[in-house]
Coordinates of C-alpha atoms and ligand atoms in Angstrom, one line a residue:
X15 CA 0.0 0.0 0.0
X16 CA 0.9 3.3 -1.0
X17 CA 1.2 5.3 2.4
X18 CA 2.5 2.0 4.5
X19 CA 1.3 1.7 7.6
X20 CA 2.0 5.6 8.5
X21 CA 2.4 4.6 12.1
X22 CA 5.1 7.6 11.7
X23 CA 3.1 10.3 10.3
X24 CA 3.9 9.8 6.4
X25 CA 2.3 11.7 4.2
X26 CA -1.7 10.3 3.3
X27 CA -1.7 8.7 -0.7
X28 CA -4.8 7.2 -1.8
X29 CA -4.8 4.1 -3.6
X30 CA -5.2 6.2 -7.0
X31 CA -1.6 8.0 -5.9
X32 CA -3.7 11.3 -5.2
X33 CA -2.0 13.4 -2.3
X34 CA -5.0 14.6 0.9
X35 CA -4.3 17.2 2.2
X36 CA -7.5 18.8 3.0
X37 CA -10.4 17.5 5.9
X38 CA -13.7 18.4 5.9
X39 CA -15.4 18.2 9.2
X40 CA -18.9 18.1 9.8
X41 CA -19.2 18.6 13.7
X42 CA -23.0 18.2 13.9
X43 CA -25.8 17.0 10.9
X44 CA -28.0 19.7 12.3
X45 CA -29.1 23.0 11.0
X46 CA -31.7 25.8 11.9
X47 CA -32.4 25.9 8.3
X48 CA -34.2 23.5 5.7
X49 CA -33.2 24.4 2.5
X50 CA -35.5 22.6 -0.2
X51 CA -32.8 20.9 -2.4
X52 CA -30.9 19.9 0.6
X53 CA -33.5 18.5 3.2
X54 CA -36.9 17.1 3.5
X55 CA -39.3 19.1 6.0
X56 CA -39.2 16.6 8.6
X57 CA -35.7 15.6 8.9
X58 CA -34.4 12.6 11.6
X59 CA -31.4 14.1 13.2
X60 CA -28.6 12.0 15.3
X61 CA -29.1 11.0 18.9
X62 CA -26.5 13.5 20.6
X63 CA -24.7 10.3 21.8
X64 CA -24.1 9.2 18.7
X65 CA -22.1 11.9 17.7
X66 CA -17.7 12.3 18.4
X67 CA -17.2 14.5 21.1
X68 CA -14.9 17.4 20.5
X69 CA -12.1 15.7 21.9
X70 CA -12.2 13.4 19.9
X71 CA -13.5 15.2 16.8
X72 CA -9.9 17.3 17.6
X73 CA -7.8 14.1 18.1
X74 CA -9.2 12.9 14.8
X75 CA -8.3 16.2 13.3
X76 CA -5.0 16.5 15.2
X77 CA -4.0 12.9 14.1
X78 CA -4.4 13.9 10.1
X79 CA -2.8 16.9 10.7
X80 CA 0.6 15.2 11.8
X81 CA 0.0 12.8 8.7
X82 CA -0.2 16.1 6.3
X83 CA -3.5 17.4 6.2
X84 CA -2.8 21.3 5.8
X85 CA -6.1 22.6 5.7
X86 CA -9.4 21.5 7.5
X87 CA -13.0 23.3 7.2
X88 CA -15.9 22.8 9.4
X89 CA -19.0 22.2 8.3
X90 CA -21.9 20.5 8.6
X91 CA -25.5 20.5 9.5
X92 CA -25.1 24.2 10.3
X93 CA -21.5 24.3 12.5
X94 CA -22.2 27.0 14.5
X95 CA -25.7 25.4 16.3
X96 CA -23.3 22.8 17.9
X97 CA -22.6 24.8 21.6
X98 CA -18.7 23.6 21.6
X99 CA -18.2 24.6 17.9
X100 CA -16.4 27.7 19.0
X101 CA -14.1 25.3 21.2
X102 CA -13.3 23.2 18.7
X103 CA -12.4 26.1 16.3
X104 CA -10.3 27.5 18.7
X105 CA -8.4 24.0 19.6
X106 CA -7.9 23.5 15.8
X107 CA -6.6 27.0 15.7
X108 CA -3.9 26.3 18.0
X109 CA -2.4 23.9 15.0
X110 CA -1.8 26.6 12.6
X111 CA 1.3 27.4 11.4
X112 CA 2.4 23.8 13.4
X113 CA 1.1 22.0 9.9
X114 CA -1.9 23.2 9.7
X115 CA -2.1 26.3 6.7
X116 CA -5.7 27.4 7.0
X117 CA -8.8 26.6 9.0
X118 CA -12.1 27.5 7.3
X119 CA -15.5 27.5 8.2
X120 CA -19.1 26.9 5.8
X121 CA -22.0 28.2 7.6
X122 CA -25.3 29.8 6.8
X123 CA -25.0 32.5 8.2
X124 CA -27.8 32.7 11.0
X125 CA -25.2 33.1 13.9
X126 CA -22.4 34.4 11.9
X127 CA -22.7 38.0 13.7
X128 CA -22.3 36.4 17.2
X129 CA -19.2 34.3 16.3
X130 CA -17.1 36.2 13.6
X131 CA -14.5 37.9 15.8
X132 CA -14.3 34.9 17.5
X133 CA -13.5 32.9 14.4
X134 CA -11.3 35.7 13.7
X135 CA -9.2 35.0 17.0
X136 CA -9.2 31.3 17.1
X137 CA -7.2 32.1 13.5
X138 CA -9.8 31.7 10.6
X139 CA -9.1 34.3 8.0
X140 CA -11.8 32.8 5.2
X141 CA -15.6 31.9 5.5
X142 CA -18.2 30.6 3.2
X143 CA -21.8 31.9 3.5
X144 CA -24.2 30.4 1.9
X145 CA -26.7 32.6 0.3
X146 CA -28.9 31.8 -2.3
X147 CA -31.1 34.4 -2.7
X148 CA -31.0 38.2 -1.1
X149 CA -34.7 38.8 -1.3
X150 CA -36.7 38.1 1.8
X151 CA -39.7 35.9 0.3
X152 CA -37.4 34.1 -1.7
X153 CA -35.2 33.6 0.2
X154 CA -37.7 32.1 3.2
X155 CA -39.2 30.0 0.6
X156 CA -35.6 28.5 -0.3
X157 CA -35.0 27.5 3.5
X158 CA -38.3 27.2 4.9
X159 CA -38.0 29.1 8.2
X160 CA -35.2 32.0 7.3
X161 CA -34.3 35.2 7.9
X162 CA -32.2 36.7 5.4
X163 CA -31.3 40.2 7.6
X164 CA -29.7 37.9 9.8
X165 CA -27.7 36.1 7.3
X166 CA -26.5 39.4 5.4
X167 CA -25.6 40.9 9.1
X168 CA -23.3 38.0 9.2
X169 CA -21.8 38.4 6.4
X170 CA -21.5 42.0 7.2
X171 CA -19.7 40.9 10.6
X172 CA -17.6 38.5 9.3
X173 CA -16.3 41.5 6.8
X174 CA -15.6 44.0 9.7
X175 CA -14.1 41.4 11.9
X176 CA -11.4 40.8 8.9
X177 CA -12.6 37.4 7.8
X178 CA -12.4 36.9 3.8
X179 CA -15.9 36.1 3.1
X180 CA -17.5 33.6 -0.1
X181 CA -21.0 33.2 -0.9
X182 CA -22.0 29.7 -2.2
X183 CA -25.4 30.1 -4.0
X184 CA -26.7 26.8 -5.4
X185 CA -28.1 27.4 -8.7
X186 CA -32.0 26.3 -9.2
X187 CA -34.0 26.7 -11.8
X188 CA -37.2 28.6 -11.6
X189 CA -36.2 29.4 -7.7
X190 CA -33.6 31.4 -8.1
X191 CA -31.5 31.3 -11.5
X192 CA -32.5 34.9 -12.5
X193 CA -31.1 36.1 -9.6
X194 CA -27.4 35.2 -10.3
X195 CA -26.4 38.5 -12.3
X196 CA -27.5 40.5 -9.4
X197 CA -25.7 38.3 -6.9
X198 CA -22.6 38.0 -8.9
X199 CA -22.5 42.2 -8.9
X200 CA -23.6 42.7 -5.5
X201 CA -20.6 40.3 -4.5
X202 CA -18.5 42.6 -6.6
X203 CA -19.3 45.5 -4.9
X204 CA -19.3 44.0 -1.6
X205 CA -15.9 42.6 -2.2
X206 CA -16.8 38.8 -1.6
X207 CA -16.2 35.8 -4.0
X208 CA -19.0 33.9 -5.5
X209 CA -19.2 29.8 -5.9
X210 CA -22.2 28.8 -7.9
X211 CA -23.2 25.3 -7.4
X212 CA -25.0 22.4 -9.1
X213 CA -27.9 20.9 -7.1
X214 CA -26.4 17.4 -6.0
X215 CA -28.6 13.8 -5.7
X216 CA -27.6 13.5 -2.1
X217 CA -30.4 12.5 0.1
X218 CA -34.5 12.3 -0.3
X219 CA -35.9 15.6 -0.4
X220 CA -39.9 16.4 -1.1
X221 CA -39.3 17.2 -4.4
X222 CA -37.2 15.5 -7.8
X223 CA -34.5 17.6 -8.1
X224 CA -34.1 17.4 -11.8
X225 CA -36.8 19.9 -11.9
X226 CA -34.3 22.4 -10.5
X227 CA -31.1 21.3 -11.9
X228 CA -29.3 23.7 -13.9
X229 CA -26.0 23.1 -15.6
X230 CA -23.7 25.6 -14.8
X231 CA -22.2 25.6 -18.3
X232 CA -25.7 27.4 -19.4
X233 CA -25.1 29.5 -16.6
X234 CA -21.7 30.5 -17.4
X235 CA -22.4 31.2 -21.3
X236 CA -25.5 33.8 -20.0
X237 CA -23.1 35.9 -17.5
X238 CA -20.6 35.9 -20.0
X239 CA -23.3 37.8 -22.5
X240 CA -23.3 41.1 -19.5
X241 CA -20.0 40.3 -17.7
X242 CA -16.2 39.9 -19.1
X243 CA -14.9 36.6 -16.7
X244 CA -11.4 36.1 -17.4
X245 CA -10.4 32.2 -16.6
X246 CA -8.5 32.4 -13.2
X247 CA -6.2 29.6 -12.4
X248 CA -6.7 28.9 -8.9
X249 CA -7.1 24.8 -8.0
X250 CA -9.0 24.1 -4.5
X251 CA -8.1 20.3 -5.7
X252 CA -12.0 20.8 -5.4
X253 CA -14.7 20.4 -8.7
X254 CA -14.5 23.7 -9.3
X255 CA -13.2 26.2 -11.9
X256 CA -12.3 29.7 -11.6
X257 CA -13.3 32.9 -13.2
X258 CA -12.1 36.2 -12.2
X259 CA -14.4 39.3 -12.8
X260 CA -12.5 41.9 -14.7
X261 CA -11.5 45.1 -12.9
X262 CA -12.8 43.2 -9.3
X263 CA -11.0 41.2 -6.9
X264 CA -14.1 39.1 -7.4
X265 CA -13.7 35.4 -8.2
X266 CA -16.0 33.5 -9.4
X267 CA -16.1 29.4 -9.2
X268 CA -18.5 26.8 -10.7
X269 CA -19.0 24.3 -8.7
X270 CA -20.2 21.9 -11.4
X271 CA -19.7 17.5 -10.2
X272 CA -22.3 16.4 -12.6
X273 CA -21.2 18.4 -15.6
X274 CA -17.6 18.4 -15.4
X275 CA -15.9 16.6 -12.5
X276 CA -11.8 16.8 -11.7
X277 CA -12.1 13.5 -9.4
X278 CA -8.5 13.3 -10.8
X279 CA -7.0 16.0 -8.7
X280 CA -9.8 15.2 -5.3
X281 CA -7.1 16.2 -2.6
X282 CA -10.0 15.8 0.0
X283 CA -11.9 13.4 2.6
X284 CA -14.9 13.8 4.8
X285 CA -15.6 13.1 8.6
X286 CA -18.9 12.8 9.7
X287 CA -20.0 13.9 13.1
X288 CA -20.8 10.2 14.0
X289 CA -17.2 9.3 13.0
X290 CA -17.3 8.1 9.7
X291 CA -14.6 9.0 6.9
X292 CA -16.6 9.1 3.7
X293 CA -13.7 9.3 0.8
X294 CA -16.2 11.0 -1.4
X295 CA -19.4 12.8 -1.9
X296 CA -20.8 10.9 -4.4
X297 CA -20.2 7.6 -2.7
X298 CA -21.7 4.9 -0.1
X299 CA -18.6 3.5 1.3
X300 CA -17.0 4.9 4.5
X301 CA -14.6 3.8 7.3
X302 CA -15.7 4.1 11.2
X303 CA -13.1 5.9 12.8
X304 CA -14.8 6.2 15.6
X305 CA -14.5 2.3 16.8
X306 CA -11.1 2.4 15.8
X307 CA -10.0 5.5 18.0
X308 CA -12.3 4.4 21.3
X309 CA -11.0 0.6 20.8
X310 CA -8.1 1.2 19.5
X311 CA -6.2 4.3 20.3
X312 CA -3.9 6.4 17.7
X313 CA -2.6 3.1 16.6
X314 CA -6.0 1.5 15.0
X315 CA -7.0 5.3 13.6
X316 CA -3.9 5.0 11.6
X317 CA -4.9 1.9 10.4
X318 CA -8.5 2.8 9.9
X319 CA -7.1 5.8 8.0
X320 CA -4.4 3.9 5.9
X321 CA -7.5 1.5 4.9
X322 CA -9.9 4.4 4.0
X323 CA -7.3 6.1 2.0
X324 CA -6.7 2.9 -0.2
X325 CA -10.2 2.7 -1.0
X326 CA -11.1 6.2 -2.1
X327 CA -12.9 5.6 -5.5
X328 CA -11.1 7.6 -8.2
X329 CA -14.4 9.2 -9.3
X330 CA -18.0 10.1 -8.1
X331 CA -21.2 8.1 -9.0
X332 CA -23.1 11.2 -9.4
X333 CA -26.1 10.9 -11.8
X334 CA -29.3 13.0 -12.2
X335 CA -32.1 11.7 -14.2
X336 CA -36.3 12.5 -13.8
X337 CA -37.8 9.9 -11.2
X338 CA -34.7 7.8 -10.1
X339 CA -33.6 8.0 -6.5
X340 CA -30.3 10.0 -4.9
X341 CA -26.9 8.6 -6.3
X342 CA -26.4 8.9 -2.6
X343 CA -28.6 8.3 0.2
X344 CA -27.0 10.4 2.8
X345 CA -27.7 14.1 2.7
X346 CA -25.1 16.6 2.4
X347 CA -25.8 17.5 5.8
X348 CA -24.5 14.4 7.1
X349 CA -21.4 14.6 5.1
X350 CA -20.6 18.0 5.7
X351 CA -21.1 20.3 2.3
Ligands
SAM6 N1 -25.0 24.9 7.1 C1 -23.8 25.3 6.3 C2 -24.2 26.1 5.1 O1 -25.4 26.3 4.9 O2 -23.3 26.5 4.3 C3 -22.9 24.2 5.9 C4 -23.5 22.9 5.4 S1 -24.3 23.0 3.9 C5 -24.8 21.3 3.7 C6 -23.0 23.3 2.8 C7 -23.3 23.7 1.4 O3 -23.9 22.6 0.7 C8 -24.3 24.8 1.3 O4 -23.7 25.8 0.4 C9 -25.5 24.2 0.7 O5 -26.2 25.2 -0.1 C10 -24.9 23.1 -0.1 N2 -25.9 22.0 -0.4 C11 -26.7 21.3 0.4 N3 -27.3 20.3 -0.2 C12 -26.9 20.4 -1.5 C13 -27.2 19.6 -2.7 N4 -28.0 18.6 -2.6 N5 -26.6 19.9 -3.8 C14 -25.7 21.0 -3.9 N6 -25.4 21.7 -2.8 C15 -26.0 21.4 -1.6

């Protein structure tokens, strides 16, 4: 096996040769909102004992760290409705510059204003809001039960507290596709970055997603008729490409897995708050880290890790077509988005 046993901190190679270096934690599969394209109504959340405490979420995160992981974002669920987020951020923090190159956060915004200097301190520097609409109506019909004043006064906070903020808007047709334009300019003035995303077969919802998909390369050709994008060449490793919009800092990415997926350059895995290492988004198989570290120690979680690196698939299963079920039965939520 490519990464040995890595009883002595060597690097992390998955069985395809691809270097991780980047953990995605999803401290809690809980959320104040329920955005339609992401959860049903009535959603069945995790017993709380089910769920890795923040010790050992951190000794988890700590552990991948030494073995090369050099940047880790927490996510979820909704991060910041877990009470010990903020400690967990801060403990994290406390591994930058020691290995660690940047600690981000993807929240929805709700309790953003509350937590951004915070997040500041504890050494975040970056943040991604998601926002998919700025109108009120819209905006409540989207999530259900939000507020979008609170969500734009966290974005707001996160600015003056000094944290680089990027709005992820899925893209959804008839909801709200005519409002990218506007969004993309409004990040321009604002000085934020924009990620447009493709609505993702993770997870029943109450409706068939294909009647909200919207390929991104139609988006792209219609903002390309009212703005000039130049091709930026920033990699996250991630499926997205970069644009940049001329005479802004403004970047834009399309995050686009079901119409043009780089699976070969996936630098990333996933930790779920129960404890399982999911190797991919668009994929069943995980590896219970949490068994290994409570029976096992450091020892077995190295082994768990080596195993779950070796299996990573070297591309996504993602499909979208009218009638057939998720591609994946877990919601993003659960992941960690
Ligand atoms: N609560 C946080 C938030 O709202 O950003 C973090 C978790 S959320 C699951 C992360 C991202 O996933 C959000 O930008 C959300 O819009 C996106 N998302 C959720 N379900 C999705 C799906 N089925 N397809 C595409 N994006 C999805």
């Amino acid at each position: 096996m490519a990464c040995g046993s890595a009883q002595n901190g060597k690097s992390l190679i998955d069985g395809q040769g691809r270097p991780i270096s980047y953990l995605r934690i999803s401290v809690t599969d809980r959320c104040d909102l329920r955005c339609r394209y992401c959860m049903a109504e009535q959603m069945t959340f995790l017993p709380r004992e089910a769920l890795l405490s923040l010790e050992e979420i951190a000794l988890i995160a700590e552990r991948f760290i030494a073995r090369g992981v050099r940047k880790i974002r927490l996510t979820g669920g909704e991060p910041l409705v877990r009470r010990d987020a903020m400690d967990l951020a801060r403990r994290l923090g406390r591994s930058l510059g020691h290995g660690l190159d940047e600690l981000t956060l993807t929240t929805n915004g709700t309790r953003l204003a509350d937590h951004a200097a915070a997040l500041f301190d504890a050494g975040v520097r970056r943040v991604n809001v998601s926002l998919d609409s700025r109108d009120p109506d819209r905006f409540r019909f989207i999530t259900r039960v939000g507020d979008v004043s609170k969500v734009l006064a966290g974005i707001d906070a996160a600015r003056d507290a000094g944290l680089a903020v990027k709005i992820n808007m899925v893209a959804l047709k008839g909801l709200n596709a005519d409002e990218i334009p506007s969004m993309l300019a409004w990040c321009a003035a604002e000085g934020h970055d924009l990620s447009l995303i493709e609505t993702m077969p993770l997870g029943r919802i109450d409706e068939d997603r294909v009647d909200r998909f919207l390929p991104l390369s139609e988006v792209l050709a219609s903002l390309r008729e009212r703005f000039t994008l130049e091709r930026d060449p920033h990699n996250s490793g991630g499926p997205a490409r970069y644009w940049r919009l001329a005479g802004t800092a403004t970047r834009l990415g399309l995050i686009s897995p079901l119409t043009d997926n780089f699976c070969a350059t996936c630098n990333r895995v996933r930790l779920t708050t129960e404890g399982q290492l999911f190797m991919c988004l668009g994929n069943e198989q995980s590896v219970d880290l949490k068994s290994a570290i409570r029976e096992g120690g450091l020892a077995a979680l190295d082994d768990a890790i080596d195993s779950a690196l070796f299996r990573k698939p070297a591309a996504h299963d993602f499909r979208i077509a009218p009638g057939t079920a998720p591609t994946v039965s877990r919601h993003m939520s659960v992941t960690g988005g």
